[in-house]
PDB file of C-alpha atoms in Angstrom:
ATOM      1  CA  MET A   1      26.644 -59.180-191.064  1.00 68.00           C
ATOM      2  CA  PRO A   2      28.004 -57.195-194.055  1.00 86.00           C
ATOM      3  CA  LYS A   3      31.772 -56.965-194.405  1.00 90.00           C
ATOM      4  CA  THR A   4      34.036 -54.457-196.013  1.00 93.00           C
ATOM      5  CA  GLU A   5      37.646 -54.416-197.207  1.00 93.00           C
ATOM      6  CA  VAL A   6      40.119 -52.045-195.603  1.00 95.00           C
ATOM      7  CA  ILE A   7      43.826 -51.233-195.822  1.00 94.00           C
ATOM      8  CA  LEU A   8      45.579 -51.327-192.445  1.00 94.00           C
ATOM      9  CA  THR A   9      47.786 -48.352-191.672  1.00 94.00           C
ATOM     10  CA  HIS A  10      49.102 -49.711-188.315  1.00 93.00           C
ATOM     11  CA  ASN A  11      50.047 -53.051-186.881  1.00 92.00           C
ATOM     12  CA  ILE A  12      47.048 -54.693-185.190  1.00 92.00           C
ATOM     13  CA  VAL A  13      47.763 -57.900-183.318  1.00 85.00           C
ATOM     14  CA  GLY A  14      45.562 -60.713-184.575  1.00 88.00           C
ATOM     15  CA  LEU A  15      44.445 -58.806-187.635  1.00 92.00           C
ATOM     16  CA  GLY A  16      47.464 -57.682-189.683  1.00 92.00           C
ATOM     17  CA  ALA A  17      50.138 -55.047-190.253  1.00 92.00           C
ATOM     18  CA  GLU A  18      50.632 -51.999-192.389  1.00 92.00           C
ATOM     19  CA  SER A  19      49.649 -52.308-196.084  1.00 91.00           C
ATOM     20  CA  ASP A  20      47.628 -55.489-195.457  1.00 93.00           C
ATOM     21  CA  GLN A  21      44.221 -55.681-197.135  1.00 93.00           C
ATOM     22  CA  VAL A  22      41.732 -57.406-194.847  1.00 94.00           C
ATOM     23  CA  LYS A  23      37.980 -57.936-194.610  1.00 94.00           C
ATOM     24  CA  VAL A  24      36.288 -56.811-191.428  1.00 94.00           C
ATOM     25  CA  ALA A  25      32.762 -56.149-190.244  1.00 94.00           C
ATOM     26  CA  ALA A  26      31.394 -52.883-191.536  1.00 93.00           C
ATOM     27  CA  GLY A  27      30.430 -51.747-188.057  1.00 93.00           C
ATOM     28  CA  TYR A  28      33.913 -52.565-186.672  1.00 94.00           C
ATOM     29  CA  ALA A  29      35.566 -50.554-189.417  1.00 94.00           C
ATOM     30  CA  ARG A  30      33.131 -47.655-189.123  1.00 93.00           C
ATOM     31  CA  ASN A  31      33.086 -47.443-185.301  1.00 94.00           C
ATOM     32  CA  TYR A  32      36.688 -48.346-184.402  1.00 95.00           C
ATOM     33  CA  LEU A  33      39.238 -48.649-187.245  1.00 95.00           C
ATOM     34  CA  TYR A  34      38.388 -45.459-189.114  1.00 94.00           C
ATOM     35  CA  PRO A  35      38.031 -43.193-186.033  1.00 94.00           C
ATOM     36  CA  GLN A  36      41.344 -44.474-184.577  1.00 94.00           C
ATOM     37  CA  ARG A  37      43.042 -44.069-187.982  1.00 92.00           C
ATOM     38  CA  LEU A  38      44.128 -47.684-187.938  1.00 94.00           C
ATOM     39  CA  ALA A  39      42.761 -48.399-191.420  1.00 94.00           C
ATOM     40  CA  ILE A  40      41.475 -46.715-194.550  1.00 94.00           C
ATOM     41  CA  PRO A  41      38.794 -47.886-197.007  1.00 93.00           C
ATOM     42  CA  LEU A  42      40.006 -49.933-199.972  1.00 91.00           C
ATOM     43  CA  THR A  43      39.687 -47.539-202.920  1.00 90.00           C
ATOM     44  CA  MET A  44      41.737 -46.782-206.031  1.00 89.00           C
ATOM     45  CA  ALA A  45      43.060 -43.587-204.500  1.00 88.00           C
ATOM     46  CA  ASN A  46      44.055 -45.317-201.258  1.00 89.00           C
ATOM     47  CA  LYS A  47      45.819 -48.156-203.118  1.00 89.00           C
ATOM     48  CA  ARG A  48      48.516 -45.662-204.072  1.00 89.00           C
ATOM     49  CA  GLN A  49      49.461 -45.456-200.368  1.00 91.00           C
ATOM     50  CA  ILE A  50      50.162 -49.180-200.138  1.00 91.00           C
ATOM     51  CA  GLU A  51      53.801 -48.801-201.180  1.00 92.00           C
ATOM     52  CA  VAL A  52      54.380 -46.089-198.600  1.00 92.00           C
ATOM     53  CA  LEU A  53      52.775 -48.283-195.938  1.00 94.00           C
ATOM     54  CA  ARG A  54      55.003 -51.217-196.880  1.00 93.00           C
ATOM     55  CA  GLN A  55      58.110 -49.076-196.485  1.00 94.00           C
ATOM     56  CA  ARG A  56      56.850 -47.865-193.089  1.00 93.00           C
ATOM     57  CA  ARG A  57      56.214 -51.458-192.082  1.00 93.00           C
ATOM     58  CA  ALA A  58      59.758 -52.533-193.008  1.00 94.00           C
ATOM     59  CA  GLU A  59      61.230 -49.733-190.962  1.00 94.00           C
ATOM     60  CA  ARG A  60      59.061 -50.579-187.970  1.00 93.00           C
ATOM     61  CA  GLU A  61      59.934 -54.268-188.075  1.00 92.00           C
ATOM     62  CA  ALA A  62      63.668 -53.523-188.337  1.00 94.00           C
ATOM     63  CA  HIS A  63      63.438 -51.200-185.362  1.00 94.00           C
ATOM     64  CA  GLU A  64      61.491 -53.769-183.343  1.00 92.00           C
ATOM     65  CA  PHE A  65      63.989 -56.483-184.234  1.00 94.00           C
ATOM     66  CA  ASN A  66      66.953 -54.407-183.042  1.00 95.00           C
ATOM     67  CA  THR A  67      65.115 -53.314-179.908  1.00 93.00           C
ATOM     68  CA  MET A  68      64.058 -56.843-178.961  1.00 93.00           C
ATOM     69  CA  THR A  69      67.540 -58.211-179.649  1.00 94.00           C
ATOM     70  CA  GLU A  70      69.063 -55.706-177.246  1.00 94.00           C
ATOM     71  CA  LEU A  71      66.308 -56.405-174.723  1.00 93.00           C
ATOM     72  CA  ALA A  72      66.954 -60.151-174.884  1.00 94.00           C
ATOM     73  CA  LYS A  73      70.651 -59.587-174.164  1.00 94.00           C
ATOM     74  CA  GLY A  74      69.896 -57.295-171.242  1.00 93.00           C
ATOM     75  CA  VAL A  75      67.152 -59.443-169.721  1.00 93.00           C
ATOM     76  CA  ALA A  76      69.395 -62.523-169.783  1.00 93.00           C
ATOM     77  CA  LYS A  77      71.653 -60.838-167.219  1.00 93.00           C
ATOM     78  CA  LEU A  78      68.817 -59.938-164.831  1.00 93.00           C
ATOM     79  CA  ILE A  79      67.247 -61.860-161.974  1.00 94.00           C
ATOM     80  CA  CYS A  80      63.657 -60.920-161.305  1.00 95.00           C
ATOM     81  CA  ILE A  81      62.927 -61.519-157.597  1.00 94.00           C
ATOM     82  CA  ILE A  82      59.300 -62.117-156.704  1.00 94.00           C
ATOM     83  CA  LYS A  83      58.156 -62.267-153.075  1.00 93.00           C
ATOM     84  CA  VAL A  84      55.196 -64.517-152.325  1.00 93.00           C
ATOM     85  CA  LYS A  85      53.359 -65.812-149.293  1.00 91.00           C
ATOM     86  CA  ALA A  86      54.277 -69.361-148.301  1.00 89.00           C
ATOM     87  CA  GLY A  87      53.913 -71.694-145.354  1.00 87.00           C
ATOM     88  CA  GLU A  88      56.662 -72.881-143.023  1.00 81.00           C
ATOM     89  CA  ASP A  89      57.048 -76.021-145.139  1.00 82.00           C
ATOM     90  CA  GLY A  90      57.770 -73.917-148.247  1.00 81.00           C
ATOM     91  CA  LYS A  91      54.433 -74.428-150.002  1.00 87.00           C
ATOM     92  CA  MET A  92      53.254 -71.336-151.851  1.00 89.00           C
ATOM     93  CA  PHE A  93      49.869 -69.702-151.437  1.00 89.00           C
ATOM     94  CA  GLY A  94      48.822 -69.012-155.014  1.00 89.00           C
ATOM     95  CA  ALA A  95      51.008 -68.931-158.127  1.00 92.00           C
ATOM     96  CA  VAL A  96      53.251 -66.641-160.205  1.00 94.00           C
ATOM     97  CA  THR A  97      51.736 -65.815-163.598  1.00 94.00           C
ATOM     98  CA  ALA A  98      52.934 -63.899-166.656  1.00 94.00           C
ATOM     99  CA  GLY A  99      51.087 -60.809-165.442  1.00 94.00           C
ATOM    100  CA  VAL A 100      52.953 -60.895-162.112  1.00 94.00           C
ATOM    101  CA  ILE A 101      56.307 -61.157-163.908  1.00 95.00           C
ATOM    102  CA  THR A 102      55.383 -58.226-166.173  1.00 95.00           C
ATOM    103  CA  ASP A 103      54.513 -56.045-163.166  1.00 95.00           C
ATOM    104  CA  GLU A 104      57.763 -56.922-161.374  1.00 94.00           C
ATOM    105  CA  LEU A 105      59.846 -56.146-164.493  1.00 94.00           C
ATOM    106  CA  LYS A 106      58.234 -52.727-164.652  1.00 94.00           C
ATOM    107  CA  HIS A 107      58.647 -52.141-160.909  1.00 94.00           C
ATOM    108  CA  GLN A 108      62.228 -53.404-160.513  1.00 94.00           C
ATOM    109  CA  PHE A 109      63.881 -52.596-163.866  1.00 93.00           C
ATOM    110  CA  ASP A 110      61.451 -50.164-165.553  1.00 93.00           C
ATOM    111  CA  ILE A 111      61.028 -52.589-168.466  1.00 92.00           C
ATOM    112  CA  THR A 112      57.667 -52.504-170.219  1.00 91.00           C
ATOM    113  CA  LEU A 113      56.841 -55.870-171.727  1.00 91.00           C
ATOM    114  CA  ASP A 114      53.616 -57.335-173.031  1.00 91.00           C
ATOM    115  CA  LYS A 115      52.620 -60.310-170.898  1.00 92.00           C
ATOM    116  CA  ARG A 116      51.762 -62.243-174.047  1.00 91.00           C
ATOM    117  CA  LYS A 117      55.485 -62.315-174.839  1.00 93.00           C
ATOM    118  CA  ILE A 118      56.179 -64.225-171.616  1.00 94.00           C
ATOM    119  CA  HIS A 119      55.778 -67.901-172.410  1.00 92.00           C
ATOM    120  CA  LEU A 120      54.738 -70.013-169.392  1.00 92.00           C
ATOM    121  CA  GLU A 121      53.541 -73.559-169.881  1.00 90.00           C
ATOM    122  CA  HIS A 122      51.943 -73.371-166.431  1.00 92.00           C
ATOM    123  CA  PRO A 123      52.053 -70.875-163.544  1.00 93.00           C
ATOM    124  CA  ILE A 124      55.002 -71.149-161.151  1.00 94.00           C
ATOM    125  CA  ARG A 125      53.930 -72.824-157.891  1.00 92.00           C
ATOM    126  CA  ALA A 126      57.280 -73.558-156.201  1.00 92.00           C
ATOM    127  CA  LEU A 127      59.930 -71.460-154.493  1.00 93.00           C
ATOM    128  CA  GLY A 128      63.396 -71.188-155.999  1.00 93.00           C
ATOM    129  CA  ASP A 129      64.972 -70.203-159.321  1.00 94.00           C
ATOM    130  CA  HIS A 130      63.113 -70.656-162.599  1.00 95.00           C
ATOM    131  CA  GLU A 131      63.967 -69.877-166.225  1.00 94.00           C
ATOM    132  CA  VAL A 132      61.131 -68.284-168.178  1.00 95.00           C
ATOM    133  CA  GLU A 133      61.100 -68.266-171.970  1.00 94.00           C
ATOM    134  CA  LEU A 134      60.410 -64.952-173.736  1.00 94.00           C
ATOM    135  CA  HIS A 135      58.996 -64.660-177.263  1.00 93.00           C
ATOM    136  CA  LEU A 136      60.024 -61.063-177.875  1.00 92.00           C
ATOM    137  CA  HIS A 137      59.822 -61.137-181.653  1.00 88.00           C
ATOM    138  CA  ALA A 138      59.065 -63.557-184.432  1.00 86.00           C
ATOM    139  CA  GLU A 139      62.818 -64.002-184.829  1.00 90.00           C
ATOM    140  CA  VAL A 140      63.992 -63.139-181.310  1.00 93.00           C
ATOM    141  CA  LYS A 141      63.645 -65.298-178.221  1.00 93.00           C
ATOM    142  CA  GLY A 142      65.187 -64.909-174.805  1.00 93.00           C
ATOM    143  CA  THR A 143      65.176 -66.224-171.257  1.00 94.00           C
ATOM    144  CA  LEU A 144      64.549 -64.521-167.943  1.00 95.00           C
ATOM    145  CA  LYS A 145      65.670 -65.802-164.559  1.00 96.00           C
ATOM    146  CA  VAL A 146      62.914 -65.573-161.979  1.00 96.00           C
ATOM    147  CA  ARG A 147      63.640 -66.173-158.305  1.00 95.00           C
ATOM    148  CA  VAL A 148      60.589 -66.839-156.155  1.00 94.00           C
ATOM    149  CA  GLU A 149      61.175 -66.153-152.466  1.00 93.00           C
ATOM    150  CA  SER A 150      58.936 -66.454-149.430  1.00 91.00           C
ATOM    151  CA  LEU A 151      57.910 -63.409-147.401  1.00 86.00           C
ATOM    152  CA  THR A 152      58.111 -65.580-144.252  1.00 78.00           C
ATOM    153  CA  PRO A 153      61.364 -67.400-143.403  1.00 68.00           C
ATOM    154  CA  VAL A 154      61.293 -71.085-144.297  1.00 55.00           C
ATOM    155  CA  LEU A 155      62.537 -73.407-141.551  1.00 57.00           C
ATOM    156  CA  THR A 156      65.523 -75.393-142.840  1.00 56.00           C
ATOM    157  CA  PRO A 157      66.555 -78.433-140.771  1.00 54.00           C
ATOM    158  CA  ALA A 158      70.057 -78.254-139.268  1.00 54.00           C
ATOM    159  CA  PRO A 159      72.619 -80.855-140.409  1.00 56.00           C
ATOM    160  CA  GLY A 160      72.120 -84.034-138.423  1.00 58.00           C
ATOM    161  CA  ALA A 161      68.704 -82.958-137.147  1.00 52.00           C
ATOM    162  CA  VAL A 162      65.912 -85.486-137.327  1.00 49.00           C
ATOM    163  CA  PRO A 163      62.931 -84.349-139.427  1.00 49.00           C
ATOM    164  CA  THR A 164      59.637 -83.878-137.655  1.00 51.00           C
ATOM    165  CA  ASP A 165      58.085 -86.768-139.589  1.00 51.00           C
ATOM    166  CA  ALA A 166      60.893 -89.082-138.482  1.00 53.00           C
ATOM    167  CA  LYS A 167      60.523 -87.866-134.887  1.00 53.00           C
ATOM    168  CA  SER A 168      56.818 -88.577-134.925  1.00 56.00           C
ATOM    169  CA  GLU A 169      57.435 -92.045-136.354  1.00 61.00           C
ATOM    170  CA  VAL A 170      60.070 -92.760-133.674  1.00 53.00           C
ATOM    171  CA  GLY A 171      57.671 -91.519-130.980  1.00 58.00           C
ATOM    172  CA  LYS A 172      54.935 -93.774-132.307  1.00 61.00           C
ATOM    173  CA  GLN A 173      57.269 -96.773-132.321  1.00 65.00           C
ATOM    174  CA  HIS A 174      58.388 -95.949-128.762  1.00 60.00           C
ATOM    175  CA  ARG A 175      54.764 -95.744-127.618  1.00 67.00           C
ATOM    176  CA  THR A 176      53.857 -99.022-129.260  1.00 67.00           C
ATOM    177  CA  GLU A 177      56.891-100.682-127.640  1.00 65.00           C
ATOM    178  CA  LYS A 178      55.824 -99.367-124.226  1.00 62.00           C
ATOM    179  CA  ARG A 179      52.303-100.646-124.782  1.00 67.00           C
ATOM    180  CA  SER A 180      53.589-104.077-125.830  1.00 62.00           C
ATOM    181  CA  HIS A 181      55.874-104.226-122.762  1.00 59.00           C
ATOM    182  CA  GLY A 182      52.980-103.213-120.520  1.00 59.00           C
ATOM    183  CA  ARG A 183      50.800-105.946-122.002  1.00 62.00           C
ATOM    184  CA  ARG A 184      53.536-108.519-121.509  1.00 61.00           C
ATOM    185  CA  ASP A 185      54.051-107.461-117.867  1.00 58.00           C
ATOM    186  CA  GLY A 186      50.307-107.636-117.256  1.00 58.00           C
ATOM    187  CA  GLU A 187      50.157-111.120-118.725  1.00 56.00           C
ATOM    188  CA  GLY A 188      53.128-112.182-116.515  1.00 53.00           C
ATOM    189  CA  GLU A 189      51.383-110.861-113.372  1.00 53.00           C
ATOM    190  CA  LYS A 190      48.191-112.670-114.331  1.00 53.00           C
ATOM    191  CA  ALA A 191      50.198-115.861-114.836  1.00 50.00           C
ATOM    192  CA  GLU A 192      51.882-115.503-111.397  1.00 51.00           C
ATOM    193  CA  LYS A 193      48.611-114.873-109.519  1.00 49.00           C
ATOM    194  CA  PRO A 194      47.196-118.414-110.035  1.00 45.00           C
ATOM    195  CA  GLU A 195      50.425-119.856-108.593  1.00 47.00           C
ATOM    196  CA  ALA A 196      49.982-117.721-105.473  1.00 43.00           C
ATOM    197  CA  VAL A 197      46.353-118.774-105.269  1.00 43.00           C
ATOM    198  CA  GLU A 198      47.352-122.393-105.628  1.00 46.00           C
ATOM    199  CA  ALA A 199      50.042-121.963-102.957  1.00 43.00           C
ATOM    200  CA  LYS A 200      47.458-120.856-100.377  1.00 47.00           C
ATOM    201  CA  PRO A 201      45.507-124.118-100.284  1.00 46.00           C
ATOM    202  CA  LYS A 202      48.771-125.997 -99.830  1.00 46.00           C
ATOM    203  CA  GLY A 203      49.620-123.818 -96.836  1.00 44.00           C
ATOM    204  CA  GLU A 204      46.140-124.300 -95.412  1.00 45.00           C
ATOM    205  CA  LYS A 205      46.413-128.089 -95.770  1.00 44.00           C
ATOM    206  CA  HIS A 206      49.808-128.014 -94.136  1.00 46.00           C
ATOM    207  CA  GLY A 207      48.371-125.980 -91.225  1.00 46.00           C
ATOM    208  CA  GLU A 208      45.488-128.446 -90.846  1.00 47.00           C
ATOM    209  CA  LYS A 209      47.925-131.360 -90.704  1.00 44.00           C
ATOM    210  CA  HIS A 210      50.008-129.477 -88.166  1.00 44.00           C
ATOM    211  CA  ALA A 211      46.922-128.835 -86.035  1.00 42.00           C
ATOM    212  CA  LYS A 212      45.899-132.488 -86.273  1.00 45.00           C
ATOM    213  CA  THR A 213      49.366-133.609 -85.195  1.00 43.00           C
ATOM    214  CA  GLU A 214      49.196-131.173 -82.268  1.00 43.00           C
ATOM    215  CA  LYS A 215      45.810-132.508 -80.996  1.00 45.00           C
ATOM    216  CA  PRO A 216      47.086-135.979 -79.972  1.00 44.00           C
ATOM    217  CA  GLU A 217      49.909-134.312 -78.033  1.00 46.00           C
ATOM    218  CA  THR A 218      47.399-132.248 -76.044  1.00 46.00           C
ATOM    219  CA  ALA A 219      45.335-135.399 -75.361  1.00 46.00           C
ATOM    220  CA  GLU A 220      48.367-137.238 -74.092  1.00 51.00           C
ATOM    221  CA  ALA A 221      49.272-134.261 -71.858  1.00 46.00           C
ATOM    222  CA  LYS A 222      45.740-134.261 -70.429  1.00 49.00           C
ATOM    223  CA  SER A 223      45.889-138.002 -69.667  1.00 51.00           C
ATOM    224  CA  LYS A 224      49.287-137.597 -68.008  1.00 51.00           C
ATOM    225  CA  GLY A 225      47.914-134.778 -65.856  1.00 53.00           C
ATOM    226  CA  GLU A 226      44.947-136.875 -64.761  1.00 53.00           C
ATOM    227  CA  LYS A 227      47.235-139.768 -63.826  1.00 52.00           C
ATOM    228  CA  HIS A 228      49.450-137.424 -61.814  1.00 52.00           C
ATOM    229  CA  VAL A 229      46.411-136.051 -59.917  1.00 46.00           C
ATOM    230  CA  LYS A 230      45.200-139.593 -59.163  1.00 50.00           C
ATOM    231  CA  ALA A 231      48.641-140.541 -57.907  1.00 47.00           C
ATOM    232  CA  ASP A 232      48.634-137.583 -55.517  1.00 51.00           C
ATOM    233  CA  LYS A 233      45.212-138.526 -54.223  1.00 49.00           C
ATOM    234  CA  ALA A 234      46.378-142.090 -53.689  1.00 46.00           C
ATOM    235  CA  GLU A 235      49.367-140.884 -51.711  1.00 48.00           C
ATOM    236  CA  LYS A 236      47.176-138.728 -49.432  1.00 48.00           C
ATOM    237  CA  ALA A 237      44.539-141.433 -48.818  1.00 46.00           C
ATOM    238  CA  PRO A 238      46.408-143.581 -46.142  1.00 48.00           C
ATOM    239  CA  LYS A 239      46.243-140.713 -43.589  1.00 48.00           C
ATOM    240  CA  ALA A 240      42.578-141.500 -42.834  1.00 44.00           C
ATOM    241  CA  PRO A 241      43.226-144.372 -40.322  1.00 47.00           C
ATOM    242  CA  LYS A 242      45.028-141.925 -37.949  1.00 48.00           C
ATOM    243  CA  ALA A 243      41.864-139.926 -37.663  1.00 43.00           C
ATOM    244  CA  GLU A 244      39.899-143.092 -36.855  1.00 45.00           C
ATOM    245  CA  LYS A 245      42.371-143.969 -34.076  1.00 44.00           C
ATOM    246  CA  LYS A 246      41.903-140.506 -32.530  1.00 45.00           C
ATOM    247  CA  GLU A 247      38.151-141.012 -32.565  1.00 45.00           C
ATOM    248  CA  LYS A 248      38.500-144.395 -30.757  1.00 46.00           C
ATOM    249  CA  LYS A 249      40.725-142.846 -28.096  1.00 46.00           C
ATOM    250  CA  ALA A 250      38.136-140.174 -27.474  1.00 44.00           C
ATOM    251  CA  GLU A 251      35.470-142.790 -26.893  1.00 40.00           C
TER     252      GLU A 251
END
């Protein structure tokens, strides 16, 4: 692609500033730089304007330096509050970027700042206060205090309160202790049952012995009763001869 040399008449980020002689694509110069009056072709007649452009550049840079110095002093006293969505545990949904900070500066303090001048190593992903570095000028740097707050209230534990994680751990320990006690009681009942089972045969044997001891007593009582009946019969037997005497008298 053919290139052409131009003289910049305005500051163009990434390309150069006033009075700089740069090479650009011919189509870029023809379609953008020349129509926007950001550059002029490099010719002998235009070279005479280089000194004027340098003076304009010096004035612009001095003005920017003073403006950015005052801005750095003013921004250092501000606290940019940014509201974000977060869970009850304080974890943010999303992150705070340089673009978000730029929008909040414009909305809260009516400060217009290029987001490229906000230097963030990584987006902010935590609630609380943060210090953000600002590269306002090549020779001017500043800091901005950013406070990230949750739109929903974050639950803070009261002093002396047990955290939910600790409560759950205590509950688990209490459950395991109950289970262990239940197992021990079950084992104790199982151990006592065989003793009861063993005690039954002993009682049965004792009852059998008692029954056996009672049987001879009943036999002796029966024999005594039979003897008593026989004795009664023997006492009644001698009355028979009286009847025989009555029969003889009748004859």
